[in-house]
mmCIF file of C-alpha atoms and ligand atoms in Angstrom:
data_model
loop_
_atom_site.group_PDB
_atom_site.id
_atom_site.type_symbol
_atom_site.label_atom_id
_atom_site.label_comp_id
_atom_site.label_asym_id
_atom_site.label_seq_id
_atom_site.Cartn_x
_atom_site.Cartn_y
_atom_site.Cartn_z
ATOM 1 C CA UNK A 1 -4.487 3.118 20.416
ATOM 2 C CA UNK A 2 -2.983 4.841 17.338
ATOM 3 C CA UNK A 3 -0.845 3.322 14.644
ATOM 4 C CA UNK A 4 2.793 4.395 14.233
ATOM 5 C CA UNK A 5 1.636 7.076 11.700
ATOM 6 C CA UNK A 6 -0.732 8.462 14.343
ATOM 7 C CA UNK A 7 -3.702 7.682 12.201
ATOM 8 C CA UNK A 8 -6.380 6.310 14.510
ATOM 9 C CA UNK A 9 -7.713 2.931 13.593
ATOM 10 C CA UNK A 10 -11.163 3.421 11.829
ATOM 11 C CA UNK A 11 -13.875 0.686 11.720
ATOM 12 C CA UNK A 12 -16.975 1.101 9.453
ATOM 13 C CA UNK A 13 -19.792 -1.377 10.277
ATOM 14 C CA UNK A 14 -21.126 -3.315 7.249
ATOM 15 C CA UNK A 15 -20.704 -2.880 3.524
ATOM 16 C CA UNK A 16 -23.944 -0.856 3.024
ATOM 17 C CA UNK A 17 -24.399 2.222 0.805
ATOM 18 C CA UNK A 18 -23.497 4.862 3.490
ATOM 19 C CA UNK A 19 -20.649 2.856 4.931
ATOM 20 C CA UNK A 20 -19.084 2.178 1.458
ATOM 21 C CA UNK A 21 -19.477 5.933 0.628
ATOM 22 C CA UNK A 22 -17.525 6.815 3.832
ATOM 23 C CA UNK A 23 -14.923 4.161 3.169
ATOM 24 C CA UNK A 24 -14.466 5.101 -0.497
ATOM 25 C CA UNK A 25 -14.084 8.750 0.303
ATOM 26 C CA UNK A 26 -11.599 7.951 3.045
ATOM 27 C CA UNK A 27 -9.687 5.682 0.575
ATOM 28 C CA UNK A 28 -9.583 8.537 -2.063
ATOM 29 C CA UNK A 29 -7.954 10.656 0.653
ATOM 30 C CA UNK A 30 -5.469 7.912 1.546
ATOM 31 C CA UNK A 31 -7.138 7.316 5.000
ATOM 32 C CA UNK A 32 -7.387 3.698 5.409
ATOM 33 C CA UNK A 33 -10.115 2.084 7.299
ATOM 34 C CA UNK A 34 -11.443 -1.399 8.115
ATOM 35 C CA UNK A 35 -14.903 -2.490 6.875
ATOM 36 C CA UNK A 36 -16.267 -4.634 9.625
ATOM 37 C CA UNK A 37 -18.484 -7.109 7.631
ATOM 38 C CA UNK A 38 -20.577 -9.995 8.480
ATOM 39 C CA UNK A 39 -18.387 -12.338 6.422
ATOM 40 C CA UNK A 40 -15.212 -13.215 8.357
ATOM 41 C CA UNK A 41 -13.628 -14.798 5.334
ATOM 42 C CA UNK A 42 -13.726 -11.484 3.302
ATOM 43 C CA UNK A 43 -10.415 -9.697 3.383
ATOM 44 C CA UNK A 44 -10.756 -7.184 0.651
ATOM 45 C CA UNK A 45 -13.760 -5.676 -1.172
ATOM 46 C CA UNK A 46 -13.241 -4.608 -4.795
ATOM 47 C CA UNK A 47 -15.506 -1.690 -5.463
ATOM 48 C CA UNK A 48 -16.383 0.316 -8.407
ATOM 49 C CA UNK A 49 -17.139 3.780 -6.967
ATOM 50 C CA UNK A 50 -18.838 6.292 -9.273
ATOM 51 C CA UNK A 51 -18.694 9.891 -8.147
ATOM 52 C CA UNK A 52 -19.466 13.026 -10.156
ATOM 53 C CA UNK A 53 -19.078 11.172 -13.538
ATOM 54 C CA UNK A 54 -15.815 9.684 -12.409
ATOM 55 C CA UNK A 55 -15.255 5.914 -11.947
ATOM 56 C CA UNK A 56 -12.798 4.777 -9.209
ATOM 57 C CA UNK A 57 -11.690 1.151 -8.742
ATOM 58 C CA UNK A 58 -10.989 0.734 -5.039
ATOM 59 C CA UNK A 59 -9.736 -2.098 -2.807
ATOM 60 C CA UNK A 60 -11.268 -1.689 0.484
ATOM 61 C CA UNK A 61 -9.768 -3.355 3.608
ATOM 62 C CA UNK A 62 -12.063 -5.897 5.339
ATOM 63 C CA UNK A 63 -9.452 -7.421 7.619
ATOM 64 C CA UNK A 64 -10.318 -7.545 11.326
ATOM 65 C CA UNK A 65 -8.227 -4.709 12.809
ATOM 66 C CA UNK A 66 -5.108 -5.695 14.789
ATOM 67 C CA UNK A 67 -5.374 -2.560 16.976
ATOM 68 C CA UNK A 68 -8.444 -1.547 18.979
ATOM 69 C CA UNK A 69 -10.761 0.585 16.790
ATOM 70 C CA UNK A 70 -10.531 4.267 17.874
ATOM 71 C CA UNK A 71 -13.314 5.587 15.621
ATOM 72 C CA UNK A 72 -16.267 3.207 14.914
ATOM 73 C CA UNK A 73 -18.774 4.499 12.392
ATOM 74 C CA UNK A 74 -22.113 2.716 12.561
ATOM 75 C CA UNK A 75 -23.975 3.386 9.348
ATOM 76 C CA UNK A 76 -26.623 0.677 9.666
ATOM 77 C CA UNK A 77 -30.450 0.733 9.595
ATOM 78 C CA UNK A 78 -31.919 1.826 12.919
ATOM 79 C CA UNK A 79 -33.181 -1.572 13.731
ATOM 80 C CA UNK A 80 -29.595 -3.066 13.409
ATOM 81 C CA UNK A 81 -27.891 -0.556 15.748
ATOM 82 C CA UNK A 82 -28.212 -2.672 18.983
ATOM 83 C CA UNK A 83 -26.950 -5.895 17.389
ATOM 84 C CA UNK A 84 -24.139 -3.980 15.510
ATOM 85 C CA UNK A 85 -22.909 -2.280 18.775
ATOM 86 C CA UNK A 86 -23.152 -5.649 20.624
ATOM 87 C CA UNK A 87 -20.964 -7.265 17.976
ATOM 88 C CA UNK A 88 -18.406 -4.515 17.281
ATOM 89 C CA UNK A 89 -17.901 -2.618 20.535
ATOM 90 C CA UNK A 90 -15.565 -5.416 21.842
ATOM 91 C CA UNK A 91 -13.224 -4.459 19.091
ATOM 92 C CA UNK A 92 -13.080 -0.756 20.165
ATOM 93 C CA UNK A 93 -10.740 1.030 22.450
ATOM 94 C CA UNK A 94 -11.897 1.913 25.949
ATOM 95 C CA UNK A 95 -11.833 5.590 24.902
ATOM 96 C CA UNK A 96 -13.214 5.120 21.428
ATOM 97 C CA UNK A 97 -15.480 7.513 19.507
ATOM 98 C CA UNK A 98 -18.566 5.732 18.376
ATOM 99 C CA UNK A 99 -20.574 7.460 15.632
ATOM 100 C CA UNK A 100 -24.202 6.397 14.919
ATOM 101 C CA UNK A 101 -25.545 7.366 11.508
ATOM 102 C CA UNK A 102 -28.961 6.432 10.520
ATOM 103 C CA UNK A 103 -32.480 7.607 9.613
ATOM 104 C CA UNK A 104 -35.229 7.647 12.271
ATOM 105 C CA UNK A 105 -34.927 7.923 16.060
ATOM 106 C CA UNK A 106 -35.133 5.802 19.110
ATOM 107 C CA UNK A 107 -31.799 4.183 19.335
ATOM 108 C CA UNK A 108 -29.905 6.595 21.596
ATOM 109 C CA UNK A 109 -30.775 5.127 25.050
ATOM 110 C CA UNK A 110 -30.051 1.604 23.834
ATOM 111 C CA UNK A 111 -26.677 2.654 22.283
ATOM 112 C CA UNK A 112 -25.663 4.520 25.502
ATOM 113 C CA UNK A 113 -26.478 1.453 27.628
ATOM 114 C CA UNK A 114 -23.956 -0.639 25.645
ATOM 115 C CA UNK A 115 -21.005 1.718 25.755
ATOM 116 C CA UNK A 116 -18.094 1.394 28.219
ATOM 117 C CA UNK A 117 -17.830 4.270 30.564
ATOM 118 C CA UNK A 118 -14.892 5.951 28.569
ATOM 119 C CA UNK A 119 -16.446 5.688 25.183
ATOM 120 C CA UNK A 120 -17.942 8.687 23.441
ATOM 121 C CA UNK A 121 -21.156 8.568 21.586
ATOM 122 C CA UNK A 122 -21.788 10.847 18.557
ATOM 123 C CA UNK A 123 -24.535 11.064 15.860
ATOM 124 C CA UNK A 124 -23.785 11.984 12.297
ATOM 125 C CA UNK A 125 -26.857 13.015 10.337
ATOM 126 C CA UNK A 126 -26.175 12.979 6.659
ATOM 127 C CA UNK A 127 -28.048 14.217 3.489
ATOM 128 C CA UNK A 128 -25.718 12.438 1.172
ATOM 129 C CA UNK A 129 -27.274 9.917 -1.222
ATOM 130 C CA UNK A 130 -25.571 6.642 -2.042
ATOM 131 C CA UNK A 131 -26.887 3.695 -3.972
ATOM 132 C CA UNK A 132 -25.415 0.248 -3.981
ATOM 133 C CA UNK A 133 -26.597 -1.327 -7.245
ATOM 134 C CA UNK A 134 -24.481 -4.526 -6.774
ATOM 135 C CA UNK A 135 -22.000 -6.043 -4.343
ATOM 136 C CA UNK A 136 -19.132 -4.281 -6.026
ATOM 137 C CA UNK A 137 -20.860 -1.062 -7.353
ATOM 138 C CA UNK A 138 -21.609 2.102 -5.516
ATOM 139 C CA UNK A 139 -22.832 5.435 -6.852
ATOM 140 C CA UNK A 140 -22.718 8.689 -4.944
ATOM 141 C CA UNK A 141 -26.270 9.752 -6.085
ATOM 142 C CA UNK A 142 -26.620 12.953 -4.114
ATOM 143 C CA UNK A 143 -23.791 15.244 -2.797
ATOM 144 C CA UNK A 144 -25.016 16.392 0.616
ATOM 145 C CA UNK A 145 -23.628 17.339 3.936
ATOM 146 C CA UNK A 146 -23.292 15.895 7.456
ATOM 147 C CA UNK A 147 -24.037 17.325 10.874
ATOM 148 C CA UNK A 148 -22.144 15.822 13.746
ATOM 149 C CA UNK A 149 -23.097 16.257 17.402
ATOM 150 C CA UNK A 150 -22.406 14.596 20.768
ATOM 151 C CA UNK A 151 -24.922 12.208 22.402
ATOM 152 C CA UNK A 152 -23.419 11.201 25.779
ATOM 153 C CA UNK A 153 -21.942 13.405 28.472
ATOM 154 C CA UNK A 154 -18.389 12.295 27.748
ATOM 155 C CA UNK A 155 -18.708 13.408 23.994
ATOM 156 C CA UNK A 156 -20.041 16.806 25.117
ATOM 157 C CA UNK A 157 -16.832 17.443 26.936
ATOM 158 C CA UNK A 158 -14.465 15.917 24.159
ATOM 159 C CA UNK A 159 -13.233 17.147 20.782
ATOM 160 C CA UNK A 160 -15.237 15.678 18.024
ATOM 161 C CA UNK A 161 -13.638 13.273 15.472
ATOM 162 C CA UNK A 162 -14.334 16.142 12.956
ATOM 163 C CA UNK A 163 -11.373 15.722 10.576
ATOM 164 C CA UNK A 164 -12.078 12.151 9.814
ATOM 165 C CA UNK A 165 -15.778 12.534 9.601
ATOM 166 C CA UNK A 166 -15.222 15.457 7.213
ATOM 167 C CA UNK A 167 -12.992 13.206 5.094
ATOM 168 C CA UNK A 168 -15.550 10.498 5.071
ATOM 169 C CA UNK A 169 -18.877 12.281 4.796
ATOM 170 C CA UNK A 170 -18.128 16.055 4.550
ATOM 171 C CA UNK A 171 -18.815 18.904 4.207
ATOM 172 C CA UNK A 172 -19.188 18.597 7.966
ATOM 173 C CA UNK A 173 -20.844 20.866 10.538
ATOM 174 C CA UNK A 174 -20.296 20.229 14.157
ATOM 175 C CA UNK A 175 -23.117 21.264 16.586
ATOM 176 C CA UNK A 176 -23.384 21.073 20.305
ATOM 177 C CA UNK A 177 -27.121 19.963 20.150
ATOM 178 C CA UNK A 178 -27.898 17.541 17.509
ATOM 179 C CA UNK A 179 -31.523 16.916 18.553
ATOM 180 C CA UNK A 180 -33.023 19.671 16.472
ATOM 181 C CA UNK A 181 -31.197 18.207 13.394
ATOM 182 C CA UNK A 182 -32.526 14.774 14.156
ATOM 183 C CA UNK A 183 -36.154 16.040 14.661
ATOM 184 C CA UNK A 184 -35.979 17.815 11.388
ATOM 185 C CA UNK A 185 -34.672 14.919 9.590
ATOM 186 C CA UNK A 186 -37.382 12.822 11.253
ATOM 187 C CA UNK A 187 -40.061 15.207 9.902
ATOM 188 C CA UNK A 188 -38.681 14.692 6.380
ATOM 189 C CA UNK A 189 -38.504 11.061 6.663
ATOM 190 C CA UNK A 190 -41.890 10.824 8.427
ATOM 191 C CA UNK A 191 -43.585 12.409 5.377
ATOM 192 C CA UNK A 192 -41.541 11.364 2.298
ATOM 193 C CA UNK A 193 -40.650 7.794 3.240
ATOM 194 C CA UNK A 194 -44.069 6.371 4.242
ATOM 195 C CA UNK A 195 -45.956 8.199 1.464
ATOM 196 C CA UNK A 196 -43.486 7.116 -1.333
ATOM 197 C CA UNK A 197 -43.463 3.561 0.098
ATOM 198 C CA UNK A 198 -47.275 3.393 0.097
ATOM 199 C CA UNK A 199 -47.726 4.880 -3.318
ATOM 200 C CA UNK A 200 -44.582 3.241 -4.718
ATOM 201 C CA UNK A 201 -43.437 6.457 -6.333
ATOM 202 C CA UNK A 202 -40.271 8.513 -6.511
ATOM 203 C CA UNK A 203 -39.859 11.419 -4.116
ATOM 204 C CA UNK A 204 -40.649 14.068 -6.794
ATOM 205 C CA UNK A 205 -44.261 12.761 -7.099
ATOM 206 C CA UNK A 206 -44.948 14.315 -3.601
ATOM 207 C CA UNK A 207 -44.370 17.908 -4.978
ATOM 208 C CA UNK A 208 -47.729 17.580 -6.955
ATOM 209 C CA UNK A 209 -50.564 19.752 -5.585
ATOM 210 C CA UNK A 210 -52.777 16.732 -4.941
ATOM 211 C CA UNK A 211 -50.593 15.638 -1.961
ATOM 212 C CA UNK A 212 -50.177 19.137 -0.378
ATOM 213 C CA UNK A 213 -53.211 18.780 2.020
ATOM 214 C CA UNK A 214 -51.920 15.450 3.434
ATOM 215 C CA UNK A 215 -48.366 16.728 3.813
ATOM 216 C CA UNK A 216 -49.584 19.846 5.711
ATOM 217 C CA UNK A 217 -51.649 17.581 8.096
ATOM 218 C CA UNK A 218 -48.618 15.320 8.607
ATOM 219 C CA UNK A 219 -46.408 18.235 9.401
ATOM 220 C CA UNK A 220 -49.044 19.891 11.664
ATOM 221 C CA UNK A 221 -49.241 16.648 13.689
ATOM 222 C CA UNK A 222 -45.395 16.278 13.638
ATOM 223 C CA UNK A 223 -45.036 19.847 15.131
ATOM 224 C CA UNK A 224 -47.484 19.086 17.941
ATOM 225 C CA UNK A 225 -45.526 16.026 18.983
ATOM 226 C CA UNK A 226 -42.038 17.683 18.509
ATOM 227 C CA UNK A 227 -43.261 20.584 20.729
ATOM 228 C CA UNK A 228 -43.854 18.177 23.676
ATOM 229 C CA UNK A 229 -40.181 17.220 23.456
ATOM 230 C CA UNK A 230 -39.092 20.759 23.445
ATOM 231 C CA UNK A 231 -38.486 20.976 19.760
ATOM 232 C CA UNK A 232 -40.289 23.941 18.180
ATOM 233 C CA UNK A 233 -40.833 24.113 14.450
ATOM 234 C CA UNK A 234 -42.937 26.488 12.246
ATOM 235 C CA UNK A 235 -45.283 24.225 10.305
ATOM 236 C CA UNK A 236 -45.118 26.394 7.026
ATOM 237 C CA UNK A 237 -41.386 26.438 7.014
ATOM 238 C CA UNK A 238 -41.031 22.695 7.872
ATOM 239 C CA UNK A 239 -43.603 21.864 5.158
ATOM 240 C CA UNK A 240 -41.576 23.887 2.637
ATOM 241 C CA UNK A 241 -38.335 22.125 3.699
ATOM 242 C CA UNK A 242 -40.001 18.688 3.179
ATOM 243 C CA UNK A 243 -41.227 19.831 -0.244
ATOM 244 C CA UNK A 244 -37.658 21.198 -1.113
ATOM 245 C CA UNK A 245 -36.135 17.865 -0.212
ATOM 246 C CA UNK A 246 -38.774 15.967 -2.389
ATOM 247 C CA UNK A 247 -37.967 18.349 -5.215
ATOM 248 C CA UNK A 248 -34.187 18.124 -4.730
ATOM 249 C CA UNK A 249 -34.391 14.266 -4.735
ATOM 250 C CA UNK A 250 -37.271 14.016 -7.268
ATOM 251 C CA UNK A 251 -35.667 11.301 -9.371
ATOM 252 C CA UNK A 252 -34.832 9.017 -6.327
ATOM 253 C CA UNK A 253 -36.885 6.417 -4.607
ATOM 254 C CA UNK A 254 -36.823 6.880 -0.801
ATOM 255 C CA UNK A 255 -35.046 4.233 1.191
ATOM 256 C CA UNK A 256 -38.392 2.982 2.584
ATOM 257 C CA UNK A 257 -39.763 2.609 -0.850
ATOM 258 C CA UNK A 258 -36.677 0.766 -1.994
ATOM 259 C CA UNK A 259 -36.896 -1.541 1.156
ATOM 260 C CA UNK A 260 -40.494 -2.498 0.576
ATOM 261 C CA UNK A 261 -39.979 -2.892 -3.163
ATOM 262 C CA UNK A 262 -37.164 -5.412 -2.396
ATOM 263 C CA UNK A 263 -39.081 -6.974 0.510
ATOM 264 C CA UNK A 264 -36.399 -5.895 2.952
ATOM 265 C CA UNK A 265 -37.202 -4.810 6.486
ATOM 266 C CA UNK A 266 -37.869 -1.049 6.648
ATOM 267 C CA UNK A 267 -37.367 1.725 9.291
ATOM 268 C CA UNK A 268 -41.085 2.501 9.766
ATOM 269 C CA UNK A 269 -40.848 1.602 13.481
ATOM 270 C CA UNK A 270 -38.123 4.137 13.977
ATOM 271 C CA UNK A 271 -39.788 6.918 12.014
ATOM 272 C CA UNK A 272 -43.610 6.860 12.322
ATOM 273 C CA UNK A 273 -43.525 4.348 15.039
ATOM 274 C CA UNK A 274 -41.219 6.603 17.036
ATOM 275 C CA UNK A 275 -43.524 9.569 16.468
ATOM 276 C CA UNK A 276 -46.651 7.488 17.463
ATOM 277 C CA UNK A 277 -44.952 6.423 20.678
ATOM 278 C CA UNK A 278 -43.943 10.041 21.469
ATOM 279 C CA UNK A 279 -47.511 11.164 20.816
ATOM 280 C CA UNK A 280 -49.026 8.378 23.039
ATOM 281 C CA UNK A 281 -46.680 9.383 25.844
ATOM 282 C CA UNK A 282 -47.936 12.967 25.583
ATOM 283 C CA UNK A 283 -51.588 12.011 25.140
ATOM 284 C CA UNK A 284 -51.753 13.502 21.649
ATOM 285 C CA UNK A 285 -53.712 11.957 18.726
ATOM 286 C CA UNK A 286 -51.946 12.057 15.382
ATOM 287 C CA UNK A 287 -54.497 10.360 13.112
ATOM 288 C CA UNK A 288 -52.762 11.196 9.780
ATOM 289 C CA UNK A 289 -49.535 9.406 10.930
ATOM 290 C CA UNK A 290 -51.548 6.618 12.563
ATOM 291 C CA UNK A 291 -53.426 5.992 9.284
ATOM 292 C CA UNK A 292 -50.216 5.879 7.222
ATOM 293 C CA UNK A 293 -48.641 3.434 9.719
ATOM 294 C CA UNK A 294 -51.715 1.185 9.665
ATOM 295 C CA UNK A 295 -51.801 1.273 5.835
ATOM 296 C CA UNK A 296 -48.146 0.358 5.537
ATOM 297 C CA UNK A 297 -48.446 -2.482 8.112
ATOM 298 C CA UNK A 298 -51.582 -3.825 6.418
ATOM 299 C CA UNK A 299 -49.603 -4.069 3.194
ATOM 300 C CA UNK A 300 -46.706 -5.908 4.912
ATOM 301 C CA UNK A 301 -47.465 -6.937 8.537
ATOM 302 C CA UNK A 302 -44.609 -6.250 11.063
HETATM 303 N N1 NDP B 401 -28.321 5.129 1.348
HETATM 304 C C1 NDP B 401 -28.537 6.470 1.479
HETATM 305 O O1 NDP B 401 -28.435 7.188 0.537
HETATM 306 C C2 NDP B 401 -28.792 7.087 2.744
HETATM 307 C C3 NDP B 401 -29.080 6.246 3.913
HETATM 308 N N2 NDP B 401 -29.394 6.841 5.157
HETATM 309 C C4 NDP B 401 -29.632 6.053 6.281
HETATM 310 O O2 NDP B 401 -28.373 5.571 6.722
HETATM 311 C C5 NDP B 401 -28.454 4.300 7.322
HETATM 312 C C6 NDP B 401 -27.780 3.218 6.502
HETATM 313 O O3 NDP B 401 -28.165 3.293 5.239
HETATM 314 P P1 NDP B 401 -27.695 2.370 4.059
HETATM 315 O O4 NDP B 401 -26.110 2.298 4.011
HETATM 316 O O5 NDP B 401 -28.434 2.637 2.795
HETATM 317 O O6 NDP B 401 -28.133 0.964 4.673
HETATM 318 P P2 NDP B 401 -27.689 -0.546 4.219
HETATM 319 O O7 NDP B 401 -28.764 -1.477 4.682
HETATM 320 O O8 NDP B 401 -27.437 -0.463 2.772
HETATM 321 O O9 NDP B 401 -26.305 -0.827 4.942
HETATM 322 C C7 NDP B 401 -26.182 -1.299 6.236
HETATM 323 C C8 NDP B 401 -25.309 -2.411 6.121
HETATM 324 O O10 NDP B 401 -24.853 -2.730 7.342
HETATM 325 C C9 NDP B 401 -24.884 -4.171 7.508
HETATM 326 N N3 NDP B 401 -24.861 -4.577 8.978
HETATM 327 C C10 NDP B 401 -25.853 -4.367 9.869
HETATM 328 N N4 NDP B 401 -25.545 -4.859 11.004
HETATM 329 C C11 NDP B 401 -24.272 -5.348 10.882
HETATM 330 C C12 NDP B 401 -23.363 -6.034 11.789
HETATM 331 N N5 NDP B 401 -23.558 -6.274 13.022
HETATM 332 N N6 NDP B 401 -22.130 -6.332 11.285
HETATM 333 C C13 NDP B 401 -21.805 -6.106 10.029
HETATM 334 N N7 NDP B 401 -22.631 -5.529 9.104
HETATM 335 C C14 NDP B 401 -23.873 -5.149 9.522
HETATM 336 C C15 NDP B 401 -26.100 -4.606 6.755
HETATM 337 O O11 NDP B 401 -25.943 -5.964 6.496
HETATM 338 P P3 NDP B 401 -27.297 -6.817 6.401
HETATM 339 O O12 NDP B 401 -28.039 -6.227 5.214
HETATM 340 O O13 NDP B 401 -26.823 -8.229 6.298
HETATM 341 O O14 NDP B 401 -28.063 -6.576 7.697
HETATM 342 C C16 NDP B 401 -26.033 -3.708 5.595
HETATM 343 O O15 NDP B 401 -25.187 -4.313 4.589
HETATM 344 C C17 NDP B 401 -30.066 3.972 7.244
HETATM 345 O O16 NDP B 401 -30.671 4.489 8.411
HETATM 346 C C18 NDP B 401 -30.557 4.804 6.050
HETATM 347 O O17 NDP B 401 -31.901 5.102 6.270
HETATM 348 C C19 NDP B 401 -29.286 8.240 5.325
HETATM 349 C C20 NDP B 401 -29.024 9.059 4.320
HETATM 350 C C21 NDP B 401 -28.854 8.524 2.941
HETATM 351 C C1 KPL B 402 -34.372 12.422 2.470
HETATM 352 C C2 KPL B 402 -34.769 11.074 1.906
HETATM 353 C C3 KPL B 402 -36.286 10.943 1.913
HETATM 354 C C4 KPL B 402 -34.261 10.987 0.514
HETATM 355 O O1 KPL B 402 -34.813 9.945 -0.286
HETATM 356 C C5 KPL B 402 -34.295 9.903 2.792
HETATM 357 O O2 KPL B 402 -33.595 10.244 3.668
HETATM 358 C C6 KPL B 402 -34.524 8.468 2.550
HETATM 359 O O3 KPL B 402 -34.864 8.107 1.419
HETATM 360 O O4 KPL B 402 -34.444 7.770 3.530
#
């Protein structure tokens, strides 16, 4: 259902870094949305949003929407997707656009099983960087881009919610097949995240020659698994892509490093774990990823 001004009701799950980035950029473009938070008593979030050396004081709306949500953005950790959909899909219109946005893979079947038959499922893969340094402070740490693609059959036949996604997390590219994008992001996260989390270093450390052999091995194994799912990558090019991301985000800690440093749950099961499951299904051994997984789980058991 649309409001009188024809602006669809937008809901953003949570008040995490990516969700607040999306809400802030919408607010700066005078496109209001509802933050769907865990705290039912919270009506407004006061946010200091820092972007490109500019500080913005924003008031973000946390009221439960009166109208069914037409566009639901779900920028939560992969392990929260099932519960987030369970909680917030009842607030959505029967023909709503639902947009997942997370690192890792392995949530798509679960998400599809929770949707009503008229709801469209999309995935937005973003390279933006956002850091929440306190409950009221968000910094846009890296200007990136977002690729949006359909997941379920209905989304494949529908127009994408491109204008709103572009306002929230643009520049936006819309693709008809998002899987190659998700697999490439998986490769980046399957190398940078576990290594930085194990070594407790910033991403840039991995550009040093001493890590080159291990990264090449991880990428080689990744390519074998991806191939079994119909995703073909050139190992050398992919290795260079991973090193470029590490160099471009040299001063940042990866999300997995931050999660482990702060003793929060991490996305290892949806990154390395997903890869290990796919390898097992295909009967392929990927010892370099297996070892990383075991080392990380030994440091903090699942
Ligand atoms: N931050 C970044 O720069 C980037 C992050 N990503 C990926 O995007 C995803 C989101 O990242 P990020 O924003 O950093 O993650 P956060 O953990 O900061 O944000 C997710 C937020 O959603 C909340 N949440 C989860 N489930 C619900 C629910 N049912 N109802 C209400 N709130 C809920 C969480 O609350 P609670 O903590 O209480 O569970 C948390 O505050 C991750 O997969 C991440 O790897 C991708 C690119 C960049
Ligand atoms: C690309 C990278 C590795 C940037 O830090 C990331 O997505 C993450 O930290 O989760």
